[in-house]
GROMACS .gro file of C-alpha atoms in nm:
model
  437
    1UNK     CA    1  -2.727   1.205   0.594
    2UNK     CA    2  -3.042   1.004   0.715
    3UNK     CA    3  -3.174   0.696   0.526
    4UNK     CA    4  -3.497   0.569   0.457
    5UNK     CA    5  -3.427   0.333   0.767
    6UNK     CA    6  -3.369   0.630   1.019
    7UNK     CA    7  -3.667   0.791   0.875
    8UNK     CA    8  -3.891   0.506   0.931
    9UNK     CA    9  -3.739   0.442   1.288
   10UNK     CA   10  -3.861   0.819   1.382
   11UNK     CA   11  -4.234   0.769   1.238
   12UNK     CA   12  -4.273   0.404   1.414
   13UNK     CA   13  -4.131   0.607   1.728
   14UNK     CA   14  -4.409   0.849   1.681
   15UNK     CA   15  -4.656   0.568   1.605
   16UNK     CA   16  -4.586   0.381   1.933
   17UNK     CA   17  -4.631   0.659   2.189
   18UNK     CA   18  -4.850   0.558   2.495
   19UNK     CA   19  -5.207   0.662   2.495
   20UNK     CA   20  -5.314   0.711   2.844
   21UNK     CA   21  -5.702   0.731   2.997
   22UNK     CA   22  -5.608   1.032   3.184
   23UNK     CA   23  -5.378   1.289   2.994
   24UNK     CA   24  -5.236   1.538   3.202
   25UNK     CA   25  -5.114   1.879   3.104
   26UNK     CA   26  -4.817   1.856   2.865
   27UNK     CA   27  -4.618   2.095   3.018
   28UNK     CA   28  -4.669   1.958   3.328
   29UNK     CA   29  -4.521   1.633   3.275
   30UNK     CA   30  -4.244   1.852   3.076
   31UNK     CA   31  -4.158   1.976   3.404
   32UNK     CA   32  -4.170   1.678   3.616
   33UNK     CA   33  -3.945   1.516   3.321
   34UNK     CA   34  -3.676   1.834   3.426
   35UNK     CA   35  -3.710   1.741   3.762
   36UNK     CA   36  -3.658   1.373   3.707
   37UNK     CA   37  -3.371   1.445   3.492
   38UNK     CA   38  -3.202   1.649   3.771
   39UNK     CA   39  -3.277   1.373   4.007
   40UNK     CA   40  -3.051   1.130   3.789
   41UNK     CA   41  -3.380   0.939   3.694
   42UNK     CA   42  -3.311   0.948   3.315
   43UNK     CA   43  -3.596   0.667   3.215
   44UNK     CA   44  -3.850   0.782   3.467
   45UNK     CA   45  -3.793   1.135   3.258
   46UNK     CA   46  -3.848   0.948   2.929
   47UNK     CA   47  -4.148   0.793   3.045
   48UNK     CA   48  -4.319   1.115   3.148
   49UNK     CA   49  -4.216   1.278   2.814
   50UNK     CA   50  -4.364   1.021   2.614
   51UNK     CA   51  -4.672   1.041   2.781
   52UNK     CA   52  -4.660   1.437   2.708
   53UNK     CA   53  -4.609   1.360   2.369
   54UNK     CA   54  -4.875   1.165   2.353
   55UNK     CA   55  -5.099   1.504   2.407
   56UNK     CA   56  -4.905   1.731   2.246
   57UNK     CA   57  -4.658   1.631   1.927
   58UNK     CA   58  -4.434   1.940   1.947
   59UNK     CA   59  -4.064   1.952   1.858
   60UNK     CA   60  -3.944   2.088   2.190
   61UNK     CA   61  -4.100   1.787   2.363
   62UNK     CA   62  -3.925   1.568   2.100
   63UNK     CA   63  -3.565   1.739   2.169
   64UNK     CA   64  -3.597   1.730   2.527
   65UNK     CA   65  -3.646   1.358   2.484
   66UNK     CA   66  -3.348   1.329   2.270
   67UNK     CA   67  -3.137   1.545   2.530
   68UNK     CA   68  -3.251   1.301   2.788
   69UNK     CA   69  -3.146   0.976   2.631
   70UNK     CA   70  -2.818   1.125   2.512
   71UNK     CA   71  -2.741   1.213   2.870
   72UNK     CA   72  -2.793   0.852   2.989
   73UNK     CA   73  -2.465   0.797   3.178
   74UNK     CA   74  -2.486   0.397   3.088
   75UNK     CA   75  -2.653   0.476   2.733
   76UNK     CA   76  -2.589   0.273   2.444
   77UNK     CA   77  -2.651   0.176   2.092
   78UNK     CA   78  -3.021   0.142   2.202
   79UNK     CA   79  -3.043   0.473   2.379
   80UNK     CA   80  -2.845   0.646   2.121
   81UNK     CA   81  -3.092   0.542   1.852
   82UNK     CA   82  -3.361   0.641   2.026
   83UNK     CA   83  -3.187   0.987   2.082
   84UNK     CA   84  -3.168   1.002   1.702
   85UNK     CA   85  -3.533   0.940   1.627
   86UNK     CA   86  -3.673   1.170   1.869
   87UNK     CA   87  -3.422   1.454   1.730
   88UNK     CA   88  -3.553   1.380   1.375
   89UNK     CA   89  -3.902   1.415   1.485
   90UNK     CA   90  -3.777   1.751   1.668
   91UNK     CA   91  -3.624   1.893   1.337
   92UNK     CA   92  -3.927   1.746   1.105
   93UNK     CA   93  -4.207   1.921   1.338
   94UNK     CA   94  -3.963   2.257   1.387
   95UNK     CA   95  -3.997   2.549   1.144
   96UNK     CA   96  -3.760   2.740   1.398
   97UNK     CA   97  -3.371   2.794   1.292
   98UNK     CA   98  -3.246   2.801   1.634
   99UNK     CA   99  -3.445   2.489   1.715
  100UNK     CA  100  -3.365   2.308   1.444
  101UNK     CA  101  -2.984   2.376   1.474
  102UNK     CA  102  -3.027   2.253   1.831
  103UNK     CA  103  -3.206   1.934   1.683
  104UNK     CA  104  -2.940   1.869   1.451
  105UNK     CA  105  -2.644   1.917   1.723
  106UNK     CA  106  -2.863   1.651   1.930
  107UNK     CA  107  -2.864   1.416   1.586
  108UNK     CA  108  -2.460   1.460   1.533
  109UNK     CA  109  -2.422   1.308   1.915
  110UNK     CA  110  -2.670   1.038   1.862
  111UNK     CA  111  -2.484   0.982   1.500
  112UNK     CA  112  -2.139   0.993   1.633
  113UNK     CA  113  -2.242   0.728   1.948
  114UNK     CA  114  -2.376   0.543   1.694
  115UNK     CA  115  -2.023   0.503   1.493
  116UNK     CA  116  -2.183   0.693   1.238
  117UNK     CA  117  -1.925   0.976   1.231
  118UNK     CA  118  -1.910   1.115   0.842
  119UNK     CA  119  -2.301   1.147   0.918
  120UNK     CA  120  -2.260   1.369   1.245
  121UNK     CA  121  -2.032   1.559   1.055
  122UNK     CA  122  -2.285   1.643   0.761
  123UNK     CA  123  -2.523   1.688   1.032
  124UNK     CA  124  -2.348   1.956   1.233
  125UNK     CA  125  -2.243   2.137   0.913
  126UNK     CA  126  -2.645   2.202   0.822
  127UNK     CA  127  -2.667   2.304   1.202
  128UNK     CA  128  -2.438   2.565   1.168
  129UNK     CA  129  -2.578   2.687   0.805
  130UNK     CA  130  -2.884   2.709   0.974
  131UNK     CA  131  -2.823   2.919   1.303
  132UNK     CA  132  -2.445   3.015   1.278
  133UNK     CA  133  -2.320   2.959   1.669
  134UNK     CA  134  -1.967   2.975   1.799
  135UNK     CA  135  -2.051   2.688   2.026
  136UNK     CA  136  -2.151   2.460   1.685
  137UNK     CA  137  -1.866   2.563   1.508
  138UNK     CA  138  -1.602   2.409   1.779
  139UNK     CA  139  -1.792   2.087   1.784
  140UNK     CA  140  -1.809   2.077   1.416
  141UNK     CA  141  -1.431   2.180   1.352
  142UNK     CA  142  -1.376   1.877   1.644
  143UNK     CA  143  -1.579   1.640   1.427
  144UNK     CA  144  -1.447   1.737   1.124
  145UNK     CA  145  -1.098   1.662   1.240
  146UNK     CA  146  -1.201   1.305   1.344
  147UNK     CA  147  -1.473   1.201   1.065
  148UNK     CA  148  -1.450   1.477   0.807
  149UNK     CA  149  -1.279   1.484   0.467
  150UNK     CA  150  -0.932   1.547   0.603
  151UNK     CA  151  -0.575   1.479   0.609
  152UNK     CA  152  -0.452   1.133   0.726
  153UNK     CA  153  -0.095   1.154   0.684
  154UNK     CA  154   0.180   1.197   0.456
  155UNK     CA  155   0.428   0.980   0.283
  156UNK     CA  156   0.739   1.050   0.110
  157UNK     CA  157   0.894   0.825  -0.145
  158UNK     CA  158   1.277   0.876  -0.166
  159UNK     CA  159   1.427   0.553  -0.242
  160UNK     CA  160   1.392   0.592  -0.657
  161UNK     CA  161   1.581   0.834  -0.870
  162UNK     CA  162   1.243   1.078  -0.876
  163UNK     CA  163   1.115   1.141  -0.519
  164UNK     CA  164   0.748   1.209  -0.434
  165UNK     CA  165   0.567   1.366  -0.156
  166UNK     CA  166   0.222   1.206  -0.116
  167UNK     CA  167  -0.053   1.325   0.096
  168UNK     CA  168  -0.301   1.047   0.201
  169UNK     CA  169  -0.654   1.155   0.270
  170UNK     CA  170  -0.950   1.041   0.466
  171UNK     CA  171  -1.135   0.989   0.109
  172UNK     CA  172  -1.043   0.934  -0.254
  173UNK     CA  173  -0.994   1.219  -0.450
  174UNK     CA  174  -1.121   1.286  -0.803
  175UNK     CA  175  -0.981   1.077  -1.039
  176UNK     CA  176  -0.967   1.301  -1.343
  177UNK     CA  177  -1.080   1.672  -1.465
  178UNK     CA  178  -1.018   1.848  -1.156
  179UNK     CA  179  -0.655   2.059  -1.107
  180UNK     CA  180  -0.557   2.021  -0.791
  181UNK     CA  181  -0.274   2.235  -0.856
  182UNK     CA  182  -0.449   2.536  -0.701
  183UNK     CA  183  -0.534   2.412  -0.369
  184UNK     CA  184  -0.141   2.330  -0.322
  185UNK     CA  185   0.073   2.601  -0.165
  186UNK     CA  186   0.450   2.523  -0.187
  187UNK     CA  187   0.765   2.739  -0.239
  188UNK     CA  188   0.897   2.545  -0.534
  189UNK     CA  189   0.884   2.534  -0.907
  190UNK     CA  190   0.850   2.293  -1.180
  191UNK     CA  191   0.625   2.029  -0.968
  192UNK     CA  192   0.368   1.808  -1.104
  193UNK     CA  193   0.036   1.717  -0.897
  194UNK     CA  194  -0.125   1.363  -0.939
  195UNK     CA  195  -0.423   1.222  -0.758
  196UNK     CA  196  -0.382   0.845  -0.691
  197UNK     CA  197  -0.685   0.708  -0.509
  198UNK     CA  198  -0.684   0.902  -0.171
  199UNK     CA  199  -0.346   1.030  -0.227
  200UNK     CA  200  -0.208   1.359  -0.398
  201UNK     CA  201   0.115   1.288  -0.501
  202UNK     CA  202   0.401   1.620  -0.578
  203UNK     CA  203   0.703   1.506  -0.826
  204UNK     CA  204   0.988   1.712  -0.912
  205UNK     CA  205   1.064   1.723  -0.575
  206UNK     CA  206   1.448   1.675  -0.496
  207UNK     CA  207   1.650   1.453  -0.243
  208UNK     CA  208   1.812   1.608   0.094
  209UNK     CA  209   1.594   1.929   0.060
  210UNK     CA  210   1.308   2.013   0.300
  211UNK     CA  211   0.940   2.168   0.206
  212UNK     CA  212   0.629   2.291   0.336
  213UNK     CA  213   0.337   2.279   0.176
  214UNK     CA  214  -0.010   2.415   0.217
  215UNK     CA  215  -0.330   2.224   0.135
  216UNK     CA  216  -0.580   2.478   0.110
  217UNK     CA  217  -0.931   2.454   0.221
  218UNK     CA  218  -1.181   2.322  -0.079
  219UNK     CA  219  -0.998   2.087  -0.215
  220UNK     CA  220  -1.230   1.863  -0.320
  221UNK     CA  221  -1.268   1.459  -0.294
  222UNK     CA  222  -1.463   1.247  -0.502
  223UNK     CA  223  -1.752   1.232  -0.281
  224UNK     CA  224  -1.823   1.628  -0.323
  225UNK     CA  225  -1.663   1.716   0.016
  226UNK     CA  226  -1.430   1.975   0.055
  227UNK     CA  227  -1.112   2.018   0.312
  228UNK     CA  228  -1.283   2.237   0.546
  229UNK     CA  229  -0.975   2.420   0.658
  230UNK     CA  230  -0.611   2.488   0.497
  231UNK     CA  231  -0.371   2.221   0.630
  232UNK     CA  232   0.023   2.236   0.664
  233UNK     CA  233   0.278   1.975   0.659
  234UNK     CA  234   0.661   1.977   0.694
  235UNK     CA  235   0.806   1.747   0.467
  236UNK     CA  236   1.188   1.640   0.431
  237UNK     CA  237   1.294   1.426   0.124
  238UNK     CA  238   1.636   1.231   0.250
  239UNK     CA  239   1.896   1.100   0.053
  240UNK     CA  240   1.831   0.782  -0.112
  241UNK     CA  241   2.015   0.473   0.097
  242UNK     CA  242   2.299   0.302   0.001
  243UNK     CA  243   2.191   0.044  -0.220
  244UNK     CA  244   2.353  -0.194  -0.437
  245UNK     CA  245   2.208  -0.394  -0.809
  246UNK     CA  246   2.278  -0.572  -1.069
  247UNK     CA  247   2.153  -0.444  -1.424
  248UNK     CA  248   2.111  -0.768  -1.578
  249UNK     CA  249   1.924  -1.081  -1.537
  250UNK     CA  250   2.207  -1.284  -1.643
  251UNK     CA  251   2.561  -1.346  -1.868
  252UNK     CA  252   2.748  -1.578  -2.034
  253UNK     CA  253   3.116  -1.502  -2.037
  254UNK     CA  254   3.394  -1.662  -2.260
  255UNK     CA  255   3.620  -1.877  -2.062
  256UNK     CA  256   3.942  -1.745  -2.235
  257UNK     CA  257   3.805  -1.358  -2.228
  258UNK     CA  258   3.841  -1.090  -1.929
  259UNK     CA  259   3.545  -1.176  -1.658
  260UNK     CA  260   3.423  -0.861  -1.565
  261UNK     CA  261   3.055  -0.782  -1.462
  262UNK     CA  262   2.855  -0.402  -1.417
  263UNK     CA  263   2.703  -0.322  -1.083
  264UNK     CA  264   2.506  -0.034  -1.004
  265UNK     CA  265   2.567   0.162  -0.704
  266UNK     CA  266   2.345   0.444  -0.519
  267UNK     CA  267   2.537   0.646  -0.250
  268UNK     CA  268   2.750   0.350  -0.197
  269UNK     CA  269   3.130   0.390  -0.211
  270UNK     CA  270   3.231   0.016  -0.133
  271UNK     CA  271   3.047  -0.297  -0.174
  272UNK     CA  272   3.100  -0.616   0.015
  273UNK     CA  273   3.094  -0.931  -0.259
  274UNK     CA  274   3.078  -1.279  -0.235
  275UNK     CA  275   3.149  -1.531  -0.570
  276UNK     CA  276   2.973  -1.841  -0.563
  277UNK     CA  277   3.012  -2.155  -0.764
  278UNK     CA  278   2.717  -2.413  -0.861
  279UNK     CA  279   2.849  -2.754  -0.938
  280UNK     CA  280   2.707  -2.942  -1.233
  281UNK     CA  281   2.531  -3.191  -1.023
  282UNK     CA  282   2.335  -2.901  -0.817
  283UNK     CA  283   2.199  -2.731  -1.130
  284UNK     CA  284   1.868  -2.945  -1.159
  285UNK     CA  285   1.811  -2.870  -0.782
  286UNK     CA  286   1.898  -2.508  -0.833
  287UNK     CA  287   1.641  -2.527  -1.148
  288UNK     CA  288   1.367  -2.667  -0.897
  289UNK     CA  289   1.438  -2.451  -0.597
  290UNK     CA  290   1.325  -2.175  -0.856
  291UNK     CA  291   1.678  -2.014  -0.747
  292UNK     CA  292   1.840  -1.996  -1.062
  293UNK     CA  293   1.892  -1.670  -1.285
  294UNK     CA  294   1.708  -1.494  -0.999
  295UNK     CA  295   1.751  -1.315  -0.642
  296UNK     CA  296   1.798  -1.564  -0.353
  297UNK     CA  297   1.551  -1.450  -0.069
  298UNK     CA  298   1.756  -1.443   0.229
  299UNK     CA  299   1.508  -1.668   0.429
  300UNK     CA  300   1.676  -1.918   0.193
  301UNK     CA  301   2.015  -1.791   0.178
  302UNK     CA  302   2.129  -2.030   0.457
  303UNK     CA  303   2.056  -2.343   0.244
  304UNK     CA  304   2.195  -2.143  -0.101
  305UNK     CA  305   2.526  -2.125   0.118
  306UNK     CA  306   2.533  -2.474   0.286
  307UNK     CA  307   2.369  -2.706   0.027
  308UNK     CA  308   2.401  -2.551  -0.311
  309UNK     CA  309   2.700  -2.321  -0.358
  310UNK     CA  310   3.036  -2.341  -0.260
  311UNK     CA  311   3.224  -1.988  -0.232
  312UNK     CA  312   3.520  -1.902  -0.461
  313UNK     CA  313   3.603  -1.581  -0.341
  314UNK     CA  314   3.503  -1.317  -0.104
  315UNK     CA  315   3.609  -0.956  -0.132
  316UNK     CA  316   3.512  -0.573  -0.159
  317UNK     CA  317   3.499  -0.342  -0.403
  318UNK     CA  318   3.479   0.016  -0.444
  319UNK     CA  319   3.225   0.182  -0.634
  320UNK     CA  320   3.173   0.537  -0.799
  321UNK     CA  321   2.926   0.783  -0.619
  322UNK     CA  322   2.747   1.064  -0.768
  323UNK     CA  323   2.504   1.159  -0.500
  324UNK     CA  324   2.154   1.013  -0.516
  325UNK     CA  325   2.218   0.873  -0.881
  326UNK     CA  326   2.259   0.536  -0.996
  327UNK     CA  327   2.650   0.471  -1.081
  328UNK     CA  328   2.749   0.164  -1.295
  329UNK     CA  329   3.076   0.055  -1.182
  330UNK     CA  330   3.282  -0.231  -1.359
  331UNK     CA  331   3.388  -0.538  -1.167
  332UNK     CA  332   3.681  -0.716  -1.327
  333UNK     CA  333   3.652  -0.992  -1.111
  334UNK     CA  334   3.963  -1.193  -1.254
  335UNK     CA  335   4.191  -0.973  -1.135
  336UNK     CA  336   4.065  -1.091  -0.786
  337UNK     CA  337   3.993  -1.428  -0.855
  338UNK     CA  338   4.245  -1.560  -1.093
  339UNK     CA  339   4.081  -1.728  -1.381
  340UNK     CA  340   3.753  -1.900  -1.335
  341UNK     CA  341   3.696  -2.227  -1.467
  342UNK     CA  342   3.407  -2.311  -1.698
  343UNK     CA  343   3.073  -2.367  -1.502
  344UNK     CA  344   2.784  -2.153  -1.324
  345UNK     CA  345   2.845  -1.878  -1.082
  346UNK     CA  346   2.639  -1.635  -0.852
  347UNK     CA  347   2.778  -1.305  -0.746
  348UNK     CA  348   2.653  -1.173  -0.431
  349UNK     CA  349   2.662  -0.808  -0.336
  350UNK     CA  350   2.572  -0.671   0.018
  351UNK     CA  351   2.554  -0.337   0.146
  352UNK     CA  352   2.846  -0.333   0.447
  353UNK     CA  353   2.688  -0.295   0.806
  354UNK     CA  354   2.354  -0.327   0.715
  355UNK     CA  355   2.043  -0.596   0.805
  356UNK     CA  356   2.020  -0.839   0.484
  357UNK     CA  357   1.631  -0.866   0.588
  358UNK     CA  358   1.630  -0.491   0.561
  359UNK     CA  359   1.894  -0.447   0.245
  360UNK     CA  360   1.860  -0.751   0.100
  361UNK     CA  361   2.155  -0.865  -0.115
  362UNK     CA  362   2.165  -0.867  -0.477
  363UNK     CA  363   2.249  -1.159  -0.682
  364UNK     CA  364   2.409  -1.154  -1.035
  365UNK     CA  365   2.425  -1.514  -1.228
  366UNK     CA  366   2.649  -1.558  -1.493
  367UNK     CA  367   2.786  -1.851  -1.692
  368UNK     CA  368   3.177  -1.869  -1.791
  369UNK     CA  369   3.177  -2.115  -2.113
  370UNK     CA  370   3.363  -2.129  -2.441
  371UNK     CA  371   3.048  -2.270  -2.567
  372UNK     CA  372   2.744  -2.096  -2.719
  373UNK     CA  373   2.427  -2.308  -2.748
  374UNK     CA  374   2.089  -2.272  -2.942
  375UNK     CA  375   1.814  -2.504  -2.939
  376UNK     CA  376   1.531  -2.535  -3.208
  377UNK     CA  377   1.290  -2.798  -3.120
  378UNK     CA  378   1.010  -2.950  -3.391
  379UNK     CA  379   0.845  -3.259  -3.497
  380UNK     CA  380   1.194  -3.432  -3.579
  381UNK     CA  381   1.311  -3.400  -3.244
  382UNK     CA  382   1.547  -3.140  -3.081
  383UNK     CA  383   1.819  -2.942  -3.260
  384UNK     CA  384   2.124  -2.843  -3.071
  385UNK     CA  385   2.378  -2.578  -3.222
  386UNK     CA  386   2.705  -2.528  -3.087
  387UNK     CA  387   2.959  -2.255  -3.147
  388UNK     CA  388   3.283  -2.100  -2.994
  389UNK     CA  389   3.209  -1.802  -2.814
  390UNK     CA  390   3.598  -1.717  -2.871
  391UNK     CA  391   3.629  -1.756  -3.286
  392UNK     CA  392   3.245  -1.796  -3.331
  393UNK     CA  393   3.298  -2.089  -3.522
  394UNK     CA  394   3.085  -2.428  -3.523
  395UNK     CA  395   3.242  -2.711  -3.256
  396UNK     CA  396   3.300  -3.055  -3.375
  397UNK     CA  397   3.295  -3.355  -3.105
  398UNK     CA  398   3.119  -3.163  -2.832
  399UNK     CA  399   2.911  -3.432  -2.605
  400UNK     CA  400   2.573  -3.289  -2.521
  401UNK     CA  401   2.376  -3.474  -2.268
  402UNK     CA  402   1.979  -3.458  -2.227
  403UNK     CA  403   1.865  -3.472  -1.883
  404UNK     CA  404   1.519  -3.554  -1.749
  405UNK     CA  405   1.319  -3.350  -1.434
  406UNK     CA  406   1.428  -3.675  -1.239
  407UNK     CA  407   1.789  -3.609  -1.336
  408UNK     CA  408   1.813  -3.887  -1.525
  409UNK     CA  409   2.013  -3.910  -1.894
  410UNK     CA  410   1.795  -3.942  -2.175
  411UNK     CA  411   2.045  -3.945  -2.391
  412UNK     CA  412   2.356  -3.810  -2.541
  413UNK     CA  413   2.500  -3.697  -2.875
  414UNK     CA  414   2.783  -3.517  -3.000
  415UNK     CA  415   2.805  -3.257  -3.269
  416UNK     CA  416   2.902  -3.287  -3.622
  417UNK     CA  417   3.159  -3.069  -3.829
  418UNK     CA  418   2.875  -2.820  -3.843
  419UNK     CA  419   2.863  -2.801  -3.442
  420UNK     CA  420   2.489  -2.962  -3.509
  421UNK     CA  421   2.357  -3.235  -3.298
  422UNK     CA  422   1.992  -3.397  -3.270
  423UNK     CA  423   1.790  -3.564  -3.004
  424UNK     CA  424   1.518  -3.784  -3.183
  425UNK     CA  425   1.135  -3.696  -3.109
  426UNK     CA  426   1.105  -4.014  -2.876
  427UNK     CA  427   1.325  -3.849  -2.616
  428UNK     CA  428   1.090  -3.570  -2.643
  429UNK     CA  429   0.758  -3.745  -2.540
  430UNK     CA  430   0.835  -3.835  -2.183
  431UNK     CA  431   0.597  -3.727  -1.892
  432UNK     CA  432   0.642  -3.645  -1.555
  433UNK     CA  433   0.956  -3.730  -1.407
  434UNK     CA  434   1.093  -3.830  -1.718
  435UNK     CA  435   0.991  -3.524  -1.909
  436UNK     CA  436   1.289  -3.349  -2.072
  437UNK     CA  437   1.442  -3.112  -1.808
   0.00000   0.00000   0.00000
């Protein structure tokens, strides 16, 4: 737990001891230092101990110097570093287990003040192994709770269909090759245990259930440290929050058929719906705003409502519910809205009585049309094929318009008897704002 810089600093502290012309008896100097310490004069006590050490380089004097340095009321990093050097010298010079344990305790105090809590834990572990002591054991338990390999927190991942309990540790776990199941005690069957970085995750738990688990002492970290004592955790896996989502990216629905869309609800008996239509003139802007065929962020919802779309219908729909399961319900829109004109639509679903920033709205884009369009681009330009969604046959005489990025008309053509039309290669060569949109 000490690095080469610590050892070099300790050696330098020993080499820099003062050399006096009239050395006094070191025992007398040590006694005077104790008197100075009792009189609240730690700086004077340290000077006396330095003189004593220049005469007698004993571990007891170094340990006394470390203790005095740590006892300074206004001691900062410099004093703590000096105490660490003194304690290191005491340890290196001693062969008495009891004294070594005391100097390791002093090292731990100095290391903790220097912000090196993990090293302080290792120092105290060595101390308790050198000379077992109840006081040292209590100090070690306190430091391990603060700085050692320990349980930090636990998370309950209950929003998804397969909930998990994940326990977070202070250090990364062993990524592979260690079976953590034996370090876990829980009254449940069929659980799988997986280490993920600094987390240990338990899958196979159930929604709406309370669990009590024990992480047993000895559970290893990747660093080689182990959990010093068992830890009990009480966890409640709550039911999934009410949620609505659409399962598809987008749909093209026939203009002369029934318009119906699927929606997935989770623990949600009713959903609030708004159907919006995007006019042809706003399609380019919708694409540029990166809103088309995707979710509408709540912070852009105002613009989407006031400048891009128009409301066709508002209402509610009843959804099927199976506790904590994804339930798909078919929404027959035309029964509520009446026949929908051809165009681009966005159906937005919201969980009632929730903040949309906490529970964002789901958005389903779809197109109502009788035209099924396929495009192919090659060296001879852009080929467009148009067929009827109702009959699947080719459509003749359909006007097609090619639009640039600047929303300018690049060209217009009509489909032939095969439902085919072609935009020449020259129209496809534009750059910048004149590039084909």
